[in-house]
Amino acid sequence: MLLLALQSASVAMAQEKSDSSGIPLLSPWENATRPHPGRTRLIAGTTLGLYPLSMTWLYAQWYKDYPQSGFHFFNDAGEWEQMDKVAHAWDAYSIAKPLARTFRWAGHGTHRSALYGAGIAFLYQTTIEVFDGFSAEWGFSVPDMLANSFGTGAFLSQELLWQEQRITLKYSFHLSEYARFRPEVLGETFPERILKDYNGMTCWAVLNPASFLKGNEKFPRWLSVAIGYGADGMTGGEENPPAVDGVPIPSFERRRQFYLSVDVELSRIRTRSRFLKAVGSVINLIHLPAPALEISPGRSVKGHWLYF
């Protein structure tokens, strides 16, 4: 959304005449070939504006109903079958990738843009951990920070090594049956459940074979292999409570889920439209519904015609 907001706002800028520095006219979807002051200011202003707004919204969703405390640490490595850690990695990656694209759009070069995007993403995620550190319910989590580092590192290392993302981290979500038993923890509304219900989340590592087969045009550029991880049956962090406030909760089996699927890389579909390329790049953070095999320890392999 940040990428689309920045590039949509640039339409007016693109219609202006070149200034005294000789910066050429650019279409709103065209990358600058050298640092563009106007676009850089636009990115800085938009980022500085969205940062407090998003933090205010996140605070309202996560923290306002819980007591505050002095800053402290908290080891939550054993919670939610580590689904929260995988989600942290995706969060960091999904912030770094579009931010780096906007800096490339402003003419800052692949390596520098990647460093800017990864750095801002890591700072953003660290702010959330500081919020946790002052919350009596949680605390500053070193495992969360390691997951954040993995997400930003997964993006940055590929940009520095290959100047492209050959392995993309993606996300999908479906409504689970478990949130209704603990809506205060897993979310009541749909936006809350997307944020809080780890039962409905699946995070994917999507590998694009064509990017490793340079010069071989037989393999479709847009077709990738997706390996996913999820978990369900969870109504609590480390274990499921038998009751909450005297109200019994059904007993559910907690289980990890591994998925094998295919993925359509919209950003790799050939098109002359820079707008469609930009939109495809943003949507490319989401794993679109596709056939999948589900593998859970102790259970038989299960097939899904379409899994999201």
PDB file of C-alpha atoms in Angstrom:
ATOM      1  CA  MET A   1       0.000   0.000   0.000  1.00  0.00           C
ATOM      2  CA  LEU A   2       2.913   2.314   0.726  1.00  0.00           C
ATOM      3  CA  LEU A   3       4.275   1.726  -2.777  1.00  0.00           C
ATOM      4  CA  LEU A   4       0.933   2.480  -4.424  1.00  0.00           C
ATOM      5  CA  ALA A   5       0.401   5.566  -2.258  1.00  0.00           C
ATOM      6  CA  LEU A   6       3.812   6.960  -3.104  1.00  0.00           C
ATOM      7  CA  GLN A   7       3.582   6.292  -6.801  1.00  0.00           C
ATOM      8  CA  SER A   8       0.003   7.549  -7.084  1.00  0.00           C
ATOM      9  CA  ALA A   9       1.008  10.758  -5.369  1.00  0.00           C
ATOM     10  CA  SER A  10       3.829  11.147  -7.857  1.00  0.00           C
ATOM     11  CA  VAL A  11       1.470  11.665 -10.803  1.00  0.00           C
ATOM     12  CA  ALA A  12       1.288  15.399 -10.134  1.00  0.00           C
ATOM     13  CA  MET A  13       5.049  15.604  -9.761  1.00  0.00           C
ATOM     14  CA  ALA A  14       5.602  13.818 -13.048  1.00  0.00           C
ATOM     15  CA  GLN A  15       3.638  16.502 -14.864  1.00  0.00           C
ATOM     16  CA  GLU A  16       5.904  19.297 -13.692  1.00  0.00           C
ATOM     17  CA  LYS A  17       8.686  20.714 -15.852  1.00  0.00           C
ATOM     18  CA  SER A  18      12.308  19.873 -15.241  1.00  0.00           C
ATOM     19  CA  ASP A  19      13.939  22.034 -12.605  1.00  0.00           C
ATOM     20  CA  SER A  20      17.244  23.907 -12.813  1.00  0.00           C
ATOM     21  CA  SER A  21      19.168  20.766 -11.832  1.00  0.00           C
ATOM     22  CA  GLY A  22      18.218  19.230 -15.159  1.00  0.00           C
ATOM     23  CA  ILE A  23      16.204  16.331 -13.736  1.00  0.00           C
ATOM     24  CA  PRO A  24      14.260  14.902 -16.707  1.00  0.00           C
ATOM     25  CA  LEU A  25      10.524  14.416 -16.848  1.00  0.00           C
ATOM     26  CA  LEU A  26       9.472  10.939 -15.755  1.00  0.00           C
ATOM     27  CA  SER A  27       6.230   9.034 -15.961  1.00  0.00           C
ATOM     28  CA  PRO A  28       4.832   8.269 -12.473  1.00  0.00           C
ATOM     29  CA  TRP A  29       5.682   4.562 -12.838  1.00  0.00           C
ATOM     30  CA  GLU A  30       9.172   5.019 -14.264  1.00  0.00           C
ATOM     31  CA  ASN A  31      12.235   4.556 -12.058  1.00  0.00           C
ATOM     32  CA  ALA A  32      14.608   7.507 -11.869  1.00  0.00           C
ATOM     33  CA  THR A  33      18.134   6.768 -13.093  1.00  0.00           C
ATOM     34  CA  ARG A  34      19.727   8.915 -10.372  1.00  0.00           C
ATOM     35  CA  PRO A  35      18.530  10.250  -6.991  1.00  0.00           C
ATOM     36  CA  HIS A  36      15.408  12.340  -7.540  1.00  0.00           C
ATOM     37  CA  PRO A  37      14.986  15.000  -4.788  1.00  0.00           C
ATOM     38  CA  GLY A  38      11.223  15.347  -5.189  1.00  0.00           C
ATOM     39  CA  ARG A  39      10.564  11.632  -5.017  1.00  0.00           C
ATOM     40  CA  THR A  40      12.951  11.225  -2.100  1.00  0.00           C
ATOM     41  CA  ARG A  41      11.094  13.943  -0.165  1.00  0.00           C
ATOM     42  CA  LEU A  42       7.803  12.246  -1.017  1.00  0.00           C
ATOM     43  CA  ILE A  43       9.052   8.921   0.342  1.00  0.00           C
ATOM     44  CA  ALA A  44      10.413  10.544   3.502  1.00  0.00           C
ATOM     45  CA  GLY A  45       7.219  12.502   4.142  1.00  0.00           C
ATOM     46  CA  THR A  46       4.925   9.554   3.506  1.00  0.00           C
ATOM     47  CA  THR A  47       7.000   7.208   5.651  1.00  0.00           C
ATOM     48  CA  LEU A  48       7.200   9.695   8.525  1.00  0.00           C
ATOM     49  CA  GLY A  49       3.434  10.228   8.277  1.00  0.00           C
ATOM     50  CA  LEU A  50       2.439   6.568   8.077  1.00  0.00           C
ATOM     51  CA  TYR A  51       4.786   5.502  10.869  1.00  0.00           C
ATOM     52  CA  PRO A  52       2.930   7.184  13.778  1.00  0.00           C
ATOM     53  CA  LEU A  53      -0.476   6.409  12.236  1.00  0.00           C
ATOM     54  CA  SER A  54       0.277   2.707  11.933  1.00  0.00           C
ATOM     55  CA  MET A  55       1.790   2.594  15.407  1.00  0.00           C
ATOM     56  CA  THR A  56      -1.306   4.277  16.856  1.00  0.00           C
ATOM     57  CA  TRP A  57      -3.554   1.728  15.139  1.00  0.00           C
ATOM     58  CA  LEU A  58      -1.375  -1.166  16.290  1.00  0.00           C
ATOM     59  CA  TYR A  59      -1.350   0.135  19.857  1.00  0.00           C
ATOM     60  CA  ALA A  60      -5.158   0.315  19.816  1.00  0.00           C
ATOM     61  CA  GLN A  61      -5.410  -3.254  18.488  1.00  0.00           C
ATOM     62  CA  TRP A  62      -2.838  -4.898  20.740  1.00  0.00           C
ATOM     63  CA  TYR A  63      -1.994  -2.896  23.834  1.00  0.00           C
ATOM     64  CA  LYS A  64      -4.613  -0.408  25.011  1.00  0.00           C
ATOM     65  CA  ASP A  65      -6.677  -2.988  26.931  1.00  0.00           C
ATOM     66  CA  TYR A  66      -3.683  -4.445  28.768  1.00  0.00           C
ATOM     67  CA  PRO A  67      -1.823  -3.021  31.798  1.00  0.00           C
ATOM     68  CA  GLN A  68       1.556  -1.358  31.313  1.00  0.00           C
ATOM     69  CA  SER A  69       4.726  -2.061  33.298  1.00  0.00           C
ATOM     70  CA  GLY A  70       8.394  -1.215  33.465  1.00  0.00           C
ATOM     71  CA  PHE A  71      10.537  -2.358  30.561  1.00  0.00           C
ATOM     72  CA  HIS A  72      11.311  -6.068  30.811  1.00  0.00           C
ATOM     73  CA  PHE A  73      12.293  -9.075  28.698  1.00  0.00           C
ATOM     74  CA  PHE A  74      10.140 -12.100  27.926  1.00  0.00           C
ATOM     75  CA  ASN A  75      10.984 -15.459  26.360  1.00  0.00           C
ATOM     76  CA  ASP A  76       8.047 -16.542  24.198  1.00  0.00           C
ATOM     77  CA  ALA A  77       9.954 -18.991  22.000  1.00  0.00           C
ATOM     78  CA  GLY A  78       7.607 -21.863  22.921  1.00  0.00           C
ATOM     79  CA  GLU A  79       4.324 -20.125  22.108  1.00  0.00           C
ATOM     80  CA  TRP A  80       1.858 -20.621  19.233  1.00  0.00           C
ATOM     81  CA  GLU A  81       3.876 -23.528  17.776  1.00  0.00           C
ATOM     82  CA  GLN A  82       6.327 -20.800  16.606  1.00  0.00           C
ATOM     83  CA  MET A  83       3.749 -19.532  14.119  1.00  0.00           C
ATOM     84  CA  ASP A  84       4.131 -16.048  15.587  1.00  0.00           C
ATOM     85  CA  LYS A  85       7.873 -16.129  14.854  1.00  0.00           C
ATOM     86  CA  VAL A  86       7.280 -17.110  11.235  1.00  0.00           C
ATOM     87  CA  ALA A  87       4.751 -14.264  10.970  1.00  0.00           C
ATOM     88  CA  HIS A  88       7.317 -11.835  12.412  1.00  0.00           C
ATOM     89  CA  ALA A  89       9.760 -12.816   9.675  1.00  0.00           C
ATOM     90  CA  TRP A  90       7.109 -12.243   6.999  1.00  0.00           C
ATOM     91  CA  ASP A  91       6.155  -8.878   8.521  1.00  0.00           C
ATOM     92  CA  ALA A  92       9.734  -7.625   8.343  1.00  0.00           C
ATOM     93  CA  TYR A  93      10.199  -8.944   4.808  1.00  0.00           C
ATOM     94  CA  SER A  94       6.892  -7.483   3.607  1.00  0.00           C
ATOM     95  CA  ILE A  95       7.869  -4.022   4.857  1.00  0.00           C
ATOM     96  CA  ALA A  96      11.424  -4.104   3.491  1.00  0.00           C
ATOM     97  CA  LYS A  97      10.503  -5.227  -0.024  1.00  0.00           C
ATOM     98  CA  PRO A  98       8.057  -2.448  -1.074  1.00  0.00           C
ATOM     99  CA  LEU A  99      10.112   0.200   0.725  1.00  0.00           C
ATOM    100  CA  ALA A 100      13.203  -0.785  -1.241  1.00  0.00           C
ATOM    101  CA  ARG A 101      11.158  -0.615  -4.428  1.00  0.00           C
ATOM    102  CA  THR A 102      10.117   2.958  -3.662  1.00  0.00           C
ATOM    103  CA  PHE A 103      13.748   3.971  -3.112  1.00  0.00           C
ATOM    104  CA  ARG A 104      14.687   2.386  -6.454  1.00  0.00           C
ATOM    105  CA  TRP A 105      11.808   4.351  -7.976  1.00  0.00           C
ATOM    106  CA  ALA A 106      13.453   7.467  -6.525  1.00  0.00           C
ATOM    107  CA  GLY A 107      16.740   6.575  -8.226  1.00  0.00           C
ATOM    108  CA  HIS A 108      18.820   5.374  -5.283  1.00  0.00           C
ATOM    109  CA  GLY A 109      20.181   2.189  -6.863  1.00  0.00           C
ATOM    110  CA  THR A 110      19.567  -1.456  -6.011  1.00  0.00           C
ATOM    111  CA  HIS A 111      22.025  -1.910  -3.139  1.00  0.00           C
ATOM    112  CA  ARG A 112      21.359   1.384  -1.388  1.00  0.00           C
ATOM    113  CA  SER A 113      17.590   0.967  -1.775  1.00  0.00           C
ATOM    114  CA  ALA A 114      17.790  -2.519  -0.282  1.00  0.00           C
ATOM    115  CA  LEU A 115      19.750  -1.201   2.703  1.00  0.00           C
ATOM    116  CA  TYR A 116      17.250   1.626   3.251  1.00  0.00           C
ATOM    117  CA  GLY A 117      14.256  -0.705   2.989  1.00  0.00           C
ATOM    118  CA  ALA A 118      15.695  -3.361   5.288  1.00  0.00           C
ATOM    119  CA  GLY A 119      16.864  -0.764   7.817  1.00  0.00           C
ATOM    120  CA  ILE A 120      13.499   0.983   8.070  1.00  0.00           C
ATOM    121  CA  ALA A 121      11.679  -2.364   8.290  1.00  0.00           C
ATOM    122  CA  PHE A 122      13.929  -3.499  11.133  1.00  0.00           C
ATOM    123  CA  LEU A 123      13.427  -0.190  12.967  1.00  0.00           C
ATOM    124  CA  TYR A 124       9.655  -0.503  12.549  1.00  0.00           C
ATOM    125  CA  GLN A 125       9.601  -4.026  13.960  1.00  0.00           C
ATOM    126  CA  THR A 126      11.900  -3.015  16.817  1.00  0.00           C
ATOM    127  CA  THR A 127       9.407  -0.318  17.829  1.00  0.00           C
ATOM    128  CA  ILE A 128       6.762  -3.018  18.219  1.00  0.00           C
ATOM    129  CA  GLU A 129       9.111  -4.998  20.451  1.00  0.00           C
ATOM    130  CA  VAL A 130       9.641  -1.908  22.608  1.00  0.00           C
ATOM    131  CA  PHE A 131       5.849  -1.671  22.998  1.00  0.00           C
ATOM    132  CA  ASP A 132       5.916  -5.313  24.105  1.00  0.00           C
ATOM    133  CA  GLY A 133       8.695  -4.514  26.552  1.00  0.00           C
ATOM    134  CA  PHE A 134       6.475  -2.034  28.418  1.00  0.00           C
ATOM    135  CA  SER A 135       3.418  -4.309  28.416  1.00  0.00           C
ATOM    136  CA  ALA A 136       2.747  -6.394  31.535  1.00  0.00           C
ATOM    137  CA  GLU A 137       1.151  -9.072  29.345  1.00  0.00           C
ATOM    138  CA  TRP A 138       4.262  -9.590  27.201  1.00  0.00           C
ATOM    139  CA  GLY A 139       7.829  -8.264  27.169  1.00  0.00           C
ATOM    140  CA  PHE A 140      10.719  -7.507  24.843  1.00  0.00           C
ATOM    141  CA  SER A 141      11.299 -10.785  23.013  1.00  0.00           C
ATOM    142  CA  VAL A 142      14.746 -11.768  21.765  1.00  0.00           C
ATOM    143  CA  PRO A 143      13.204 -14.633  19.702  1.00  0.00           C
ATOM    144  CA  ASP A 144      10.950 -12.067  18.005  1.00  0.00           C
ATOM    145  CA  MET A 145      13.974  -9.918  17.191  1.00  0.00           C
ATOM    146  CA  LEU A 146      15.747 -12.935  15.711  1.00  0.00           C
ATOM    147  CA  ALA A 147      12.694 -13.575  13.529  1.00  0.00           C
ATOM    148  CA  ASN A 148      12.667  -9.910  12.475  1.00  0.00           C
ATOM    149  CA  SER A 149      16.346 -10.190  11.601  1.00  0.00           C
ATOM    150  CA  PHE A 150      15.671 -13.291   9.525  1.00  0.00           C
ATOM    151  CA  GLY A 151      12.926 -11.519   7.561  1.00  0.00           C
ATOM    152  CA  THR A 152      14.973  -8.430   6.765  1.00  0.00           C
ATOM    153  CA  GLY A 153      18.050 -10.577   6.153  1.00  0.00           C
ATOM    154  CA  ALA A 154      16.166 -12.814   3.703  1.00  0.00           C
ATOM    155  CA  PHE A 155      15.286  -9.750   1.666  1.00  0.00           C
ATOM    156  CA  LEU A 156      18.600  -7.903   1.930  1.00  0.00           C
ATOM    157  CA  SER A 157      20.855 -10.877   1.201  1.00  0.00           C
ATOM    158  CA  GLN A 158      19.041 -11.699  -2.049  1.00  0.00           C
ATOM    159  CA  GLU A 159      19.164  -8.097  -3.236  1.00  0.00           C
ATOM    160  CA  LEU A 160      22.881  -7.875  -2.547  1.00  0.00           C
ATOM    161  CA  LEU A 161      23.612 -11.294  -4.056  1.00  0.00           C
ATOM    162  CA  TRP A 162      21.223 -11.509  -7.017  1.00  0.00           C
ATOM    163  CA  GLN A 163      19.622  -8.038  -7.322  1.00  0.00           C
ATOM    164  CA  GLU A 164      16.240  -9.805  -7.244  1.00  0.00           C
ATOM    165  CA  GLN A 165      14.064 -11.930  -4.970  1.00  0.00           C
ATOM    166  CA  ARG A 166      14.364 -15.520  -6.113  1.00  0.00           C
ATOM    167  CA  ILE A 167      12.824 -16.814  -2.885  1.00  0.00           C
ATOM    168  CA  THR A 168       9.873 -14.704  -1.764  1.00  0.00           C
ATOM    169  CA  LEU A 169       8.184 -14.814   1.645  1.00  0.00           C
ATOM    170  CA  LYS A 170       4.402 -14.753   1.288  1.00  0.00           C
ATOM    171  CA  TYR A 171       1.329 -14.861   3.501  1.00  0.00           C
ATOM    172  CA  SER A 172      -2.189 -16.251   3.305  1.00  0.00           C
ATOM    173  CA  PHE A 173      -5.094 -16.279   5.743  1.00  0.00           C
ATOM    174  CA  HIS A 174      -8.392 -18.055   6.254  1.00  0.00           C
ATOM    175  CA  LEU A 175     -10.949 -17.759   9.030  1.00  0.00           C
ATOM    176  CA  SER A 176     -10.525 -20.461  11.680  1.00  0.00           C
ATOM    177  CA  GLU A 177     -13.066 -22.052  13.992  1.00  0.00           C
ATOM    178  CA  TYR A 178     -11.028 -21.277  17.111  1.00  0.00           C
ATOM    179  CA  ALA A 179     -11.262 -17.492  17.370  1.00  0.00           C
ATOM    180  CA  ARG A 180     -14.874 -17.633  18.623  1.00  0.00           C
ATOM    181  CA  PHE A 181     -13.740 -19.445  21.768  1.00  0.00           C
ATOM    182  CA  ARG A 182     -11.216 -16.729  22.725  1.00  0.00           C
ATOM    183  CA  PRO A 183     -12.069 -13.579  20.766  1.00  0.00           C
ATOM    184  CA  GLU A 184     -10.223 -11.413  23.285  1.00  0.00           C
ATOM    185  CA  VAL A 185      -6.983 -13.191  22.303  1.00  0.00           C
ATOM    186  CA  LEU A 186      -7.588 -14.319  18.719  1.00  0.00           C
ATOM    187  CA  GLY A 187      -9.669 -11.348  17.580  1.00  0.00           C
ATOM    188  CA  GLU A 188     -13.336 -10.471  17.231  1.00  0.00           C
ATOM    189  CA  THR A 189     -13.503  -8.578  13.938  1.00  0.00           C
ATOM    190  CA  PHE A 190     -12.011  -9.721  10.650  1.00  0.00           C
ATOM    191  CA  PRO A 191      -9.120  -7.175  10.759  1.00  0.00           C
ATOM    192  CA  GLU A 192      -8.314  -8.258  14.324  1.00  0.00           C
ATOM    193  CA  ARG A 193      -8.323 -11.933  13.376  1.00  0.00           C
ATOM    194  CA  ILE A 194      -5.954 -11.322  10.457  1.00  0.00           C
ATOM    195  CA  LEU A 195      -3.577  -9.784  12.987  1.00  0.00           C
ATOM    196  CA  LYS A 196      -4.067 -12.133  15.953  1.00  0.00           C
ATOM    197  CA  ASP A 197      -5.412 -15.547  14.922  1.00  0.00           C
ATOM    198  CA  TYR A 198      -2.361 -17.671  14.191  1.00  0.00           C
ATOM    199  CA  ASN A 199      -4.644 -20.641  13.443  1.00  0.00           C
ATOM    200  CA  GLY A 200      -5.686 -19.024  10.178  1.00  0.00           C
ATOM    201  CA  MET A 201      -2.259 -17.862   9.026  1.00  0.00           C
ATOM    202  CA  THR A 202       0.055 -19.667   6.648  1.00  0.00           C
ATOM    203  CA  CYS A 203       3.462 -18.285   5.747  1.00  0.00           C
ATOM    204  CA  TRP A 204       5.193 -19.414   2.594  1.00  0.00           C
ATOM    205  CA  ALA A 205       8.686 -19.582   1.140  1.00  0.00           C
ATOM    206  CA  VAL A 206       8.150 -19.335  -2.614  1.00  0.00           C
ATOM    207  CA  LEU A 207      11.038 -20.424  -4.833  1.00  0.00           C
ATOM    208  CA  ASN A 208      11.097 -19.352  -8.466  1.00  0.00           C
ATOM    209  CA  PRO A 209      12.901 -22.032 -10.553  1.00  0.00           C
ATOM    210  CA  ALA A 210      13.141 -19.846 -13.672  1.00  0.00           C
ATOM    211  CA  SER A 211      15.285 -17.299 -11.823  1.00  0.00           C
ATOM    212  CA  PHE A 212      17.856 -20.050 -11.175  1.00  0.00           C
ATOM    213  CA  LEU A 213      17.675 -21.248 -14.799  1.00  0.00           C
ATOM    214  CA  LYS A 214      18.889 -18.144 -16.579  1.00  0.00           C
ATOM    215  CA  GLY A 215      18.782 -18.545 -20.345  1.00  0.00           C
ATOM    216  CA  ASN A 216      16.238 -21.368 -20.200  1.00  0.00           C
ATOM    217  CA  GLU A 217      12.982 -19.927 -21.523  1.00  0.00           C
ATOM    218  CA  LYS A 218      11.106 -23.243 -21.405  1.00  0.00           C
ATOM    219  CA  PHE A 219      10.200 -22.962 -17.724  1.00  0.00           C
ATOM    220  CA  PRO A 220       7.469 -20.325 -17.120  1.00  0.00           C
ATOM    221  CA  ARG A 221       8.863 -17.253 -15.348  1.00  0.00           C
ATOM    222  CA  TRP A 222       5.609 -16.754 -13.450  1.00  0.00           C
ATOM    223  CA  LEU A 223       5.349 -20.288 -11.989  1.00  0.00           C
ATOM    224  CA  SER A 224       6.939 -21.008  -8.606  1.00  0.00           C
ATOM    225  CA  VAL A 225       7.064 -23.720  -5.956  1.00  0.00           C
ATOM    226  CA  ALA A 226       5.627 -22.794  -2.541  1.00  0.00           C
ATOM    227  CA  ILE A 227       6.446 -24.406   0.812  1.00  0.00           C
ATOM    228  CA  GLY A 228       4.139 -23.283   3.613  1.00  0.00           C
ATOM    229  CA  TYR A 229       3.973 -23.529   7.398  1.00  0.00           C
ATOM    230  CA  GLY A 230       0.956 -23.153   9.649  1.00  0.00           C
ATOM    231  CA  ALA A 231      -0.577 -24.483  12.853  1.00  0.00           C
ATOM    232  CA  ASP A 232      -4.058 -24.877  14.272  1.00  0.00           C
ATOM    233  CA  GLY A 233      -5.976 -26.085  17.311  1.00  0.00           C
ATOM    234  CA  MET A 234      -4.490 -23.232  19.367  1.00  0.00           C
ATOM    235  CA  THR A 235      -6.556 -21.267  21.878  1.00  0.00           C
ATOM    236  CA  GLY A 236      -3.564 -20.287  24.013  1.00  0.00           C
ATOM    237  CA  GLY A 237       0.114 -19.499  23.624  1.00  0.00           C
ATOM    238  CA  GLU A 238       2.025 -22.440  25.125  1.00  0.00           C
ATOM    239  CA  GLU A 239      -1.033 -24.591  25.891  1.00  0.00           C
ATOM    240  CA  ASN A 240      -4.798 -24.481  25.533  1.00  0.00           C
ATOM    241  CA  PRO A 241      -6.660 -23.394  28.682  1.00  0.00           C
ATOM    242  CA  PRO A 242      -9.541 -25.680  29.758  1.00  0.00           C
ATOM    243  CA  ALA A 243     -11.629 -22.641  30.692  1.00  0.00           C
ATOM    244  CA  VAL A 244     -11.519 -18.835  30.701  1.00  0.00           C
ATOM    245  CA  ASP A 245     -13.372 -16.839  33.381  1.00  0.00           C
ATOM    246  CA  GLY A 246     -15.196 -20.009  34.376  1.00  0.00           C
ATOM    247  CA  VAL A 247     -16.415 -20.734  30.851  1.00  0.00           C
ATOM    248  CA  PRO A 248     -15.224 -24.147  29.555  1.00  0.00           C
ATOM    249  CA  ILE A 249     -13.354 -24.267  26.236  1.00  0.00           C
ATOM    250  CA  PRO A 250     -13.449 -27.434  24.108  1.00  0.00           C
ATOM    251  CA  SER A 251     -10.243 -29.448  23.957  1.00  0.00           C
ATOM    252  CA  PHE A 252      -8.442 -29.167  20.618  1.00  0.00           C
ATOM    253  CA  GLU A 253      -5.405 -31.000  19.320  1.00  0.00           C
ATOM    254  CA  ARG A 254      -2.610 -28.561  18.562  1.00  0.00           C
ATOM    255  CA  ARG A 255      -0.777 -29.486  15.386  1.00  0.00           C
ATOM    256  CA  ARG A 256       1.777 -28.117  12.979  1.00  0.00           C
ATOM    257  CA  GLN A 257       0.978 -28.076   9.275  1.00  0.00           C
ATOM    258  CA  PHE A 258       3.364 -28.129   6.330  1.00  0.00           C
ATOM    259  CA  TYR A 259       2.207 -27.395   2.793  1.00  0.00           C
ATOM    260  CA  LEU A 260       3.478 -27.973  -0.708  1.00  0.00           C
ATOM    261  CA  SER A 261       1.847 -25.884  -3.400  1.00  0.00           C
ATOM    262  CA  VAL A 262       2.418 -23.859  -6.548  1.00  0.00           C
ATOM    263  CA  ASP A 263       2.363 -20.096  -6.799  1.00  0.00           C
ATOM    264  CA  VAL A 264       1.676 -17.573  -9.534  1.00  0.00           C
ATOM    265  CA  GLU A 265       4.252 -14.755  -9.450  1.00  0.00           C
ATOM    266  CA  LEU A 266       2.256 -11.818 -10.784  1.00  0.00           C
ATOM    267  CA  SER A 267       5.327  -9.584 -10.797  1.00  0.00           C
ATOM    268  CA  ARG A 268       7.037 -11.951 -13.266  1.00  0.00           C
ATOM    269  CA  ILE A 269       4.261 -11.928 -15.858  1.00  0.00           C
ATOM    270  CA  ARG A 270       5.520  -9.975 -18.856  1.00  0.00           C
ATOM    271  CA  THR A 271       3.644  -6.724 -19.414  1.00  0.00           C
ATOM    272  CA  ARG A 272       4.507  -3.312 -20.807  1.00  0.00           C
ATOM    273  CA  SER A 273       2.419  -1.585 -18.159  1.00  0.00           C
ATOM    274  CA  ARG A 274       4.578  -0.172 -15.370  1.00  0.00           C
ATOM    275  CA  PHE A 275       1.404   0.270 -13.310  1.00  0.00           C
ATOM    276  CA  LEU A 276       0.573  -3.441 -13.532  1.00  0.00           C
ATOM    277  CA  LYS A 277       4.169  -4.292 -12.673  1.00  0.00           C
ATOM    278  CA  ALA A 278       3.959  -2.142  -9.533  1.00  0.00           C
ATOM    279  CA  VAL A 279       0.599  -3.615  -8.503  1.00  0.00           C
ATOM    280  CA  GLY A 280       1.889  -7.133  -9.174  1.00  0.00           C
ATOM    281  CA  SER A 281       4.921  -6.481  -6.994  1.00  0.00           C
ATOM    282  CA  VAL A 282       2.718  -5.471  -4.042  1.00  0.00           C
ATOM    283  CA  ILE A 283       0.227  -8.340  -4.470  1.00  0.00           C
ATOM    284  CA  ASN A 284       3.200 -10.670  -4.800  1.00  0.00           C
ATOM    285  CA  LEU A 285       3.536 -10.645  -1.005  1.00  0.00           C
ATOM    286  CA  ILE A 286       0.304 -12.694  -0.823  1.00  0.00           C
ATOM    287  CA  HIS A 287       0.067 -16.369  -1.736  1.00  0.00           C
ATOM    288  CA  LEU A 288      -2.954 -16.659  -4.008  1.00  0.00           C
ATOM    289  CA  PRO A 289      -5.327 -19.662  -3.679  1.00  0.00           C
ATOM    290  CA  ALA A 290      -3.837 -22.750  -5.329  1.00  0.00           C
ATOM    291  CA  PRO A 291      -3.910 -26.561  -5.054  1.00  0.00           C
ATOM    292  CA  ALA A 292      -1.867 -27.780  -2.090  1.00  0.00           C
ATOM    293  CA  LEU A 293      -0.790 -30.871  -0.185  1.00  0.00           C
ATOM    294  CA  GLU A 294      -0.977 -30.660   3.618  1.00  0.00           C
ATOM    295  CA  ILE A 295       1.378 -32.728   5.754  1.00  0.00           C
ATOM    296  CA  SER A 296       0.813 -32.881   9.520  1.00  0.00           C
ATOM    297  CA  PRO A 297       2.933 -35.073  11.840  1.00  0.00           C
ATOM    298  CA  GLY A 298       1.020 -38.210  12.787  1.00  0.00           C
ATOM    299  CA  ARG A 299      -1.626 -37.733  10.102  1.00  0.00           C
ATOM    300  CA  SER A 300      -2.056 -38.829   6.516  1.00  0.00           C
ATOM    301  CA  VAL A 301      -1.328 -36.419   3.684  1.00  0.00           C
ATOM    302  CA  LYS A 302      -4.341 -34.265   2.845  1.00  0.00           C
ATOM    303  CA  GLY A 303      -5.041 -32.611  -0.483  1.00  0.00           C
ATOM    304  CA  HIS A 304      -6.729 -29.238  -1.047  1.00  0.00           C
ATOM    305  CA  TRP A 305      -8.132 -28.259  -4.435  1.00  0.00           C
ATOM    306  CA  LEU A 306      -7.626 -24.623  -3.426  1.00  0.00           C
ATOM    307  CA  TYR A 307      -5.861 -23.542  -0.256  1.00  0.00           C
ATOM    308  CA  PHE A 308      -5.464 -20.026   1.061  1.00  0.00           C
TER     309      PHE A 308
END
